[in-house]
Amino acid sequence: MPKATSSKSEKMYLLATLQFLMLALSLTMASEECECEPKPNTCNIMPCGLPGSNGLPGRDGNQGPKGEKGDRGERGTLGPPGKVGPMGIKGDQGPLGPKGPKGDKGDSQELIQLKAQMSALQEEMRMLKDLINKYKKVLILSDIKIVDQTFYMVVASEETFEEGKKLCSQRNAQLAAPRNAKENKALQELAEKFNKYIYLGISDEVTEGTFRYQNGQIVSYTNWGHGEPNNAGNEDCVELQTSGIWNDRSCTEKYPVVCEL
Ligand code: GLC
Ligand code: CA
């Protein structure tokens, strides 16, 4: 088509013209000013391009220097109470208190005297107890035995039953007759000490087979050996052997005499 061909040639012409003008312009600028290559003594004839678009953002910079100290913060909440402090010094004496109620009536003269008598008696009793304990110690060292309130004393070394009864009677005492195991044991200890049997203040002289104390009462405590009393050959008296057992025996043996008081 002739119109299109014409237009194309026109465009080619215009482009060539524009290129020429741009070349001329750039030569002119290069001769007047050399800004592209800042070398001192040379000045290449180079056309400057159009400014490029902005590049990508650069990397983050290094950490900066430490900043200045900040302002003081606000006051915090109240903390828990601290430990108890040391004791304070003693305070001054307080003022005199109010008068108290009226007291009870004092002891009468009679009561005061009674109290004094009682404390004197208590003191006397204490002294007597001390004395008794002293006597007891002396008696224990002698041939005397004490069981509760009964005293057993050896008054002769070899006497018959009848002689023994007499010797005790002369001392306002009687031949020993144990009323219980404790007393029997005390007498056994004396028998053991002398290594001899002893007569007890017991016999069946009045009624054969019925043993009585010297006051006539029938015995309430006995410690007969096996098969005793057997009245072997007419035995009316009682011997306490070193083992503590009893045997009915003739009244004519000669044994240590033990009286009880
Ligand atoms: C024996 C008997 C006893 C008796 C005595 C007399 O020991 O066992 O019963 O009294 O002899 O000697
Ligand atoms: Ca016998």
Short mmCIF file of C-alpha atoms and ligand atoms in Angstrom, two decimals:
data_model
loop_
_atom_site.label_atom_id
_atom_site.label_comp_id
_atom_site.label_asym_id
_atom_site.label_seq_id
_atom_site.Cartn_x
_atom_site.Cartn_y
_atom_site.Cartn_z
CA MET A 1 0.00 0.00 0.00
CA PRO A 2 1.59 3.25 -1.06
CA LYS A 3 0.37 5.23 2.00
CA ALA A 4 1.91 2.78 4.49
CA THR A 5 5.22 2.74 2.54
CA SER A 6 5.35 6.46 2.58
CA SER A 7 4.75 6.64 6.30
CA LYS A 8 7.50 4.12 6.97
CA SER A 9 10.05 6.08 5.07
CA GLU A 10 8.99 9.22 6.83
CA LYS A 11 9.53 7.51 10.20
CA MET A 12 12.96 6.27 9.19
CA TYR A 13 13.86 9.72 8.16
CA LEU A 14 12.69 11.26 11.43
CA LEU A 15 14.59 8.64 13.48
CA ALA A 16 17.81 9.27 11.64
CA THR A 17 17.39 12.96 12.17
CA LEU A 18 16.79 12.49 15.89
CA GLN A 19 19.85 10.26 16.20
CA PHE A 20 21.94 12.83 14.51
CA LEU A 21 20.68 15.62 16.73
CA MET A 22 21.37 13.59 19.87
CA LEU A 23 24.87 12.81 18.73
CA ALA A 24 25.51 16.45 18.01
CA LEU A 25 24.15 17.42 21.40
CA SER A 26 26.26 14.94 23.24
CA LEU A 27 29.42 16.03 21.41
CA THR A 28 28.68 19.61 22.31
CA MET A 29 28.20 18.76 26.00
CA ALA A 30 31.34 16.63 26.09
CA SER A 31 33.42 19.47 24.70
CA GLU A 32 32.10 22.02 27.18
CA GLU A 33 32.11 19.96 30.36
CA CYS A 34 33.58 16.57 31.25
CA GLU A 35 31.40 15.11 34.05
CA CYS A 36 31.27 11.43 33.15
CA GLU A 37 34.92 10.58 33.74
CA PRO A 38 36.52 12.70 36.48
CA LYS A 39 40.13 11.96 35.31
CA PRO A 40 42.31 15.08 35.57
CA ASN A 41 43.99 15.25 32.24
CA THR A 42 41.90 13.11 30.02
CA CYS A 43 38.45 13.57 28.78
CA ASN A 44 37.04 10.69 26.82
CA ILE A 45 34.16 11.48 24.63
CA MET A 46 31.53 9.20 26.11
CA PRO A 47 27.86 9.88 26.08
CA CYS A 48 26.22 9.82 29.52
CA GLY A 49 23.26 7.43 29.87
CA LEU A 50 19.93 8.25 31.39
CA PRO A 51 19.84 7.97 35.29
CA GLY A 52 18.89 4.45 36.38
CA SER A 53 16.05 3.54 38.72
CA ASN A 54 16.63 3.37 42.50
CA GLY A 55 18.39 0.14 43.77
CA LEU A 56 17.23 -2.24 46.55
CA PRO A 57 17.49 -0.99 50.18
CA GLY A 58 20.96 -1.63 51.78
CA ARG A 59 21.76 -4.01 54.73
CA ASP A 60 21.06 -2.92 58.33
CA GLY A 61 23.90 -0.91 59.89
CA ASN A 62 26.03 -1.98 62.94
CA GLN A 63 24.63 -1.65 66.52
CA GLY A 64 24.88 1.94 67.77
CA PRO A 65 26.64 3.06 71.06
CA LYS A 66 24.97 2.49 74.49
CA GLY A 67 22.33 5.08 75.29
CA GLU A 68 22.29 7.35 78.36
CA LYS A 69 20.91 6.12 81.76
CA GLY A 70 17.10 6.26 81.85
CA ASP A 71 14.96 8.15 84.40
CA ARG A 72 14.31 6.62 87.94
CA GLY A 73 11.30 4.23 87.89
CA GLU A 74 8.14 4.63 89.97
CA ARG A 75 8.04 3.46 93.66
CA GLY A 76 7.19 -0.32 94.01
CA THR A 77 4.42 -1.88 96.19
CA LEU A 78 4.86 -2.28 100.01
CA GLY A 79 7.06 -5.34 100.94
CA PRO A 80 6.37 -7.93 103.80
CA PRO A 81 7.15 -6.84 107.43
CA GLY A 82 10.82 -7.27 108.54
CA LYS A 83 12.18 -9.35 111.55
CA VAL A 84 11.42 -8.28 115.15
CA GLY A 85 14.01 -5.84 116.41
CA PRO A 86 16.03 -6.22 119.70
CA MET A 87 14.29 -5.76 123.09
CA GLY A 88 14.01 -2.20 124.27
CA ILE A 89 15.36 -0.93 127.60
CA LYS A 90 13.25 -1.33 130.78
CA GLY A 91 10.78 1.46 131.36
CA ASP A 92 10.34 3.46 134.56
CA GLN A 93 8.26 2.10 137.45
CA GLY A 94 4.56 2.82 137.05
CA PRO A 95 2.47 4.83 139.53
CA LEU A 96 1.14 3.26 142.76
CA GLY A 97 -1.99 1.11 142.12
CA PRO A 98 -5.36 1.58 143.87
CA LYS A 99 -5.82 0.32 147.43
CA GLY A 100 -6.79 -3.41 147.65
CA PRO A 101 -9.86 -4.89 149.48
CA LYS A 102 -9.75 -5.42 153.24
CA GLY A 103 -7.94 -8.66 154.25
CA ASP A 104 -9.31 -11.55 156.38
CA LYS A 105 -9.24 -11.34 160.14
CA GLY A 106 -5.93 -12.57 161.60
CA ASP A 107 -5.55 -15.71 163.82
CA SER A 108 -6.86 -15.50 167.34
CA GLN A 109 -4.41 -15.70 170.27
CA GLU A 110 -5.58 -19.25 171.00
CA LEU A 111 -4.90 -20.39 167.44
CA ILE A 112 -1.44 -18.84 167.49
CA GLN A 113 -0.62 -20.82 170.66
CA LEU A 114 -1.94 -24.09 169.17
CA LYS A 115 0.12 -23.63 166.06
CA ALA A 116 3.24 -23.05 168.13
CA GLN A 117 2.54 -26.20 170.19
CA MET A 118 2.02 -28.22 167.03
CA SER A 119 5.31 -27.19 165.48
CA ALA A 120 7.10 -27.97 168.81
CA LEU A 121 5.51 -31.45 168.80
CA GLN A 122 6.50 -32.00 165.19
CA GLU A 123 10.08 -31.15 166.07
CA GLU A 124 10.00 -33.54 169.05
CA MET A 125 8.58 -36.31 166.86
CA ARG A 126 11.33 -35.82 164.32
CA MET A 127 13.95 -36.15 167.07
CA LEU A 128 12.30 -39.32 168.43
CA LYS A 129 12.22 -40.91 164.98
CA ASP A 130 15.92 -40.22 164.58
CA LEU A 131 16.59 -41.81 168.00
CA ILE A 132 14.50 -44.91 167.18
CA ASN A 133 16.37 -45.40 163.94
CA LYS A 134 19.62 -45.23 165.90
CA TYR A 135 18.40 -47.89 168.38
CA LYS A 136 17.31 -50.08 165.51
CA LYS A 137 20.79 -49.95 164.06
CA VAL A 138 22.30 -50.97 167.43
CA LEU A 139 19.75 -53.79 167.88
CA ILE A 140 20.33 -55.17 164.41
CA LEU A 141 24.02 -55.51 165.27
CA SER A 142 23.10 -57.53 168.39
CA ASP A 143 21.15 -60.85 168.58
CA ILE A 144 17.86 -59.07 168.26
CA LYS A 145 15.41 -59.18 165.37
CA ILE A 146 12.72 -56.63 164.73
CA VAL A 147 9.65 -57.41 162.67
CA ASP A 148 7.33 -54.42 162.43
CA GLN A 149 6.63 -53.82 166.16
CA THR A 150 7.77 -57.22 167.50
CA PHE A 151 11.26 -57.69 168.90
CA TYR A 152 12.93 -61.12 169.12
CA MET A 153 15.88 -61.36 171.46
CA VAL A 154 18.19 -64.22 172.34
CA VAL A 155 18.56 -64.39 176.13
CA ALA A 156 20.33 -67.75 176.69
CA SER A 157 22.24 -70.22 174.58
CA GLU A 158 21.09 -73.64 175.94
CA GLU A 159 17.94 -74.09 178.01
CA THR A 160 14.96 -76.44 178.18
CA PHE A 161 11.45 -75.31 177.28
CA GLU A 162 10.50 -74.68 180.91
CA GLU A 163 13.73 -72.80 181.70
CA GLY A 164 13.29 -70.74 178.59
CA LYS A 165 9.72 -69.80 179.59
CA LYS A 166 11.03 -68.60 182.95
CA LEU A 167 13.87 -66.51 181.46
CA CYS A 168 11.47 -64.71 179.14
CA SER A 169 8.91 -64.17 181.89
CA GLN A 170 11.61 -62.53 184.03
CA ARG A 171 12.00 -59.98 181.23
CA ASN A 172 8.26 -59.35 180.98
CA ALA A 173 8.36 -61.23 177.67
CA GLN A 174 7.40 -64.73 176.43
CA LEU A 175 8.94 -67.42 174.25
CA ALA A 176 8.83 -66.38 170.60
CA ALA A 177 5.83 -67.63 168.60
CA PRO A 178 5.60 -66.46 164.97
CA ARG A 179 2.14 -65.35 163.83
CA ASN A 180 2.98 -65.14 160.17
CA ALA A 181 5.60 -66.09 157.57
CA LYS A 182 7.48 -62.84 158.01
CA GLU A 183 7.94 -63.41 161.72
CA ASN A 184 8.77 -67.08 161.08
CA LYS A 185 11.51 -65.96 158.70
CA ALA A 186 13.03 -63.63 161.31
CA LEU A 187 13.23 -66.51 163.81
CA GLN A 188 14.64 -68.84 161.15
CA GLU A 189 17.43 -66.33 160.59
CA LEU A 190 18.30 -66.47 164.28
CA ALA A 191 18.28 -70.31 164.20
CA GLU A 192 20.53 -70.22 161.17
CA LYS A 193 22.86 -67.75 162.88
CA PHE A 194 23.34 -70.11 165.86
CA ASN A 195 22.97 -73.18 163.69
CA LYS A 196 20.62 -74.60 166.32
CA TYR A 197 16.88 -75.28 166.55
CA ILE A 198 14.87 -73.10 168.88
CA TYR A 199 11.76 -73.71 170.99
CA LEU A 200 8.65 -71.80 170.08
CA GLY A 201 6.20 -70.53 172.73
CA ILE A 202 3.67 -73.17 171.55
CA SER A 203 2.67 -76.54 173.08
CA ASP A 204 -0.12 -79.15 173.32
CA GLU A 205 0.59 -79.85 177.00
CA VAL A 206 -3.01 -79.00 177.95
CA THR A 207 -4.79 -81.01 175.23
CA GLU A 208 -2.83 -83.54 173.21
CA GLY A 209 -2.95 -82.65 169.52
CA THR A 210 -4.19 -79.08 170.09
CA PHE A 211 -1.33 -76.63 169.94
CA ARG A 212 -1.78 -73.30 171.72
CA TYR A 213 0.14 -70.12 172.43
CA GLN A 214 1.21 -69.52 176.00
CA ASN A 215 -1.85 -67.36 176.57
CA GLY A 216 -4.06 -70.41 175.81
CA GLN A 217 -5.19 -69.37 172.33
CA ILE A 218 -5.11 -72.01 169.58
CA VAL A 219 -2.44 -71.32 166.95
CA SER A 220 -3.57 -69.37 163.92
CA TYR A 221 -0.40 -69.82 161.88
CA THR A 222 1.73 -73.00 161.55
CA ASN A 223 4.61 -74.18 159.41
CA TRP A 224 4.71 -77.91 160.13
CA GLY A 225 7.12 -80.12 158.26
CA HIS A 226 5.86 -83.10 156.25
CA GLY A 227 4.14 -85.64 158.57
CA GLU A 228 4.31 -83.34 161.60
CA PRO A 229 3.16 -83.04 164.28
CA ASN A 230 3.43 -86.79 164.93
CA ASN A 231 3.84 -86.80 168.71
CA ALA A 232 6.66 -89.33 168.30
CA GLY A 233 7.35 -90.65 171.82
CA ASN A 234 5.11 -87.98 173.41
CA GLU A 235 6.18 -84.65 171.93
CA ASP A 236 4.36 -81.65 173.44
CA CYS A 237 6.75 -78.82 172.47
CA VAL A 238 7.60 -77.29 169.06
CA GLU A 239 11.04 -76.73 167.59
CA LEU A 240 11.72 -74.33 164.74
CA GLN A 241 14.41 -75.86 162.56
CA THR A 242 17.10 -73.97 160.63
CA SER A 243 15.09 -74.49 157.44
CA GLY A 244 12.17 -72.67 159.09
CA ILE A 245 9.86 -75.70 159.30
CA TRP A 246 8.23 -76.87 162.57
CA ASN A 247 8.41 -80.24 164.29
CA ASP A 248 6.73 -81.31 167.51
CA ARG A 249 9.48 -82.33 169.93
CA SER A 250 10.12 -83.35 173.49
CA CYS A 251 10.25 -80.34 175.83
CA THR A 252 13.53 -81.49 177.42
CA GLU A 253 15.96 -80.52 174.62
CA LYS A 254 18.36 -77.65 175.27
CA TYR A 255 18.12 -74.84 172.74
CA PRO A 256 18.95 -71.15 172.58
CA VAL A 257 16.14 -69.18 174.26
CA VAL A 258 14.48 -66.54 172.09
CA CYS A 259 11.96 -64.21 173.73
CA GLU A 260 9.53 -61.90 171.98
CA LEU A 261 8.57 -58.49 173.21
C1 GLC B 1 12.35 -87.44 163.56
C2 GLC B 1 10.89 -87.33 163.25
C3 GLC B 1 10.25 -86.27 164.10
C4 GLC B 1 10.55 -86.47 165.55
C5 GLC B 1 12.03 -86.60 165.79
C6 GLC B 1 12.27 -86.97 167.23
O1 GLC B 1 13.04 -86.31 163.18
O2 GLC B 1 10.72 -87.04 161.90
O3 GLC B 1 8.88 -86.26 163.89
O4 GLC B 1 10.04 -85.44 166.29
O5 GLC B 1 12.56 -87.61 164.96
O6 GLC B 1 13.57 -87.21 167.48
CA CA B 2 7.65 -84.82 165.76
#
